[in-house]
Amino acid sequence: MKLLRQLEDYRPILAGIRRDLHAHPELAFEERRTSDIVARELSACGIEVHRGLAATGVVGTLRAGSGGRSIGLRADMDALPIQETNTFEHRSRHAGRMHACGHDGHTAMLLGAARVLAETRRFDGTVRLVFQPAEEHEGGARVMIDEGLFEKFPMDTVYGLHNWPGLPVGHFAVMAGPLMASADQFDIVVRGRGTHAAMPHLGTDAIVAGTAMVQALQTLVSRAVHPVDSAVLSVTQFHAGDAYNVIPEEAVLRGTVRAFKPEVVEAMAAGIRRVCEGVAAAHGVQVEVRYLHGYPPLVNWPEQTEIAARVLEDLVGKDRVHRQFQPTMGAEDFAFMLQNKPGCYVLMGNGQGEGQPGCMLHNPGYDFNDEALAVGGSYWVRLVEHCLPAATR
Ligand code: NI
């Protein structure tokens, strides 16, 4: 591996920042302390700082030379509503909140890269350092875009990364095309006629109709989606009734749909409505279906994926860059950025093995692996130097 010496030197400082962020996790759009730290660190390097996009977002702008080209690098800052089970020194100080997805590490790595880029300036053009709030479920990326991210801070391309437990430190997964799935949600309200549990014939049972819908919905993936395409439909909630001896009026079902292609998403959305209405008619109940589009599929652009892969192969060696990787049905709001700008999102090894920091994202025992800080930071710096080449190096 050819990591940047400066980033290896900074590793203790970056690990300090990372652990401080880990100890003070903040949820979506509440990343005030985190964004204060980001803004302070960027300013200390002489980087122009803009605050307030999507409430707590921070955008740093760094220029070198006179070139007109520009690149965006994005890190996410938010934590999750999870009670941490770790007992180490830098564990969360806040009950019910933790950095269980490594966004503390993503933020620290981009700060490290910013510091080196500001010092060395071996590039010609403009670098936008995008620190985004609310990646987890709330779509902070979309809010930043809606509030003018790409108009106020023009960039030709945009790149993102996420740590990936199970992949060794120093390894990366880089693939063109769909890497992560869309994430939509649905609510199904079934309305029957309540009655005494001993006299079902006098009512219309919302529970029986609802369970029939759960069963029938399972046929969508197997019957309504092309066999070569992927989709997941999970009913994750079923609420009905309060008593042993009452058939309730209403049942509420909720769940999520994941897929990689827009046409599959639309087939699922239409299928849910059709199946629920059909089953409702068969059972003599009313049904209301609400389908909410969440994150779109994350689709990497071929040209930028090739660039990212080449930079990584040069940095860590060809054998550590995995061009074939099983896409995940997890979702990521960087997908909104890739809908607007060419770019690439890569997965970076967080280590493997027993216990931490090998365990999976969103697990209460998860921790970002500080061994990866210099690796990820070096990737950002090398990517900028590759995409905005200086006349003389
Ligand atoms: Ni994450």
Coordinates of N, CA, C and O and ligand atoms in Angstrom, one line a residue, residues 76 80 101-103 106 135-136 162-163 331-332 345 361-362, ligand 1:
D76 N -20.9 11.6 5.4 CA -22.1 11.8 6.2 C -21.7 11.9 7.7 O -20.7 11.4 8.1
L80 N -27.2 7.0 14.8 CA -28.4 6.2 14.8 C -29.1 6.1 16.2 O -28.3 6.2 17.2
C101 N -22.8 3.2 12.3 CA -22.7 3.1 10.9 C -21.3 3.6 10.4 O -21.0 3.6 9.2
G102 N -20.5 4.1 11.4 CA -19.2 4.6 11.0 C -19.2 6.0 10.4 O -18.1 6.4 9.8
H103 N -20.2 6.8 10.5 CA -20.2 8.1 9.9 C -19.2 9.0 10.6 O -18.7 10.0 10.1
H106 N -16.2 8.4 8.6 CA -16.3 9.0 7.3 C -16.0 10.5 7.4 O -15.2 11.1 6.6
E135 N -28.0 11.0 6.9 CA -28.0 10.0 5.8 C -29.0 8.9 6.2 O -29.6 8.3 5.3
E136 N -29.2 8.6 7.5 CA -30.0 7.5 7.9 C -31.5 7.8 7.8 O -32.0 8.5 8.7
H162 N -18.3 4.3 1.8 CA -18.8 3.8 3.1 C -17.9 2.6 3.6 O -17.5 1.9 2.8
N163 N -17.7 2.6 4.9 CA -16.9 1.5 5.4 C -17.7 0.2 5.3 O -19.0 0.3 5.3
A331 N -29.8 0.6 1.7 CA -30.0 1.8 0.9 C -29.1 2.9 1.4 O -28.6 2.9 2.5
E332 N -28.9 3.9 0.5 CA -27.9 5.0 0.8 C -28.4 6.2 0.1 O -28.6 6.2 -1.1
Y345 N -19.5 5.6 -5.8 CA -19.6 5.3 -4.4 C -18.8 4.0 -4.2 O -19.2 3.0 -4.8
L361 N -22.7 -3.2 10.3 CA -23.3 -1.9 10.5 C -24.6 -2.0 11.2 O -25.3 -3.0 11.0
H362 N -24.9 -1.0 12.0 CA -26.2 -0.9 12.8 C -26.3 -1.9 13.9 O -27.4 -2.1 14.5
Ligands
NI1 NI -24.1 4.5 6.9

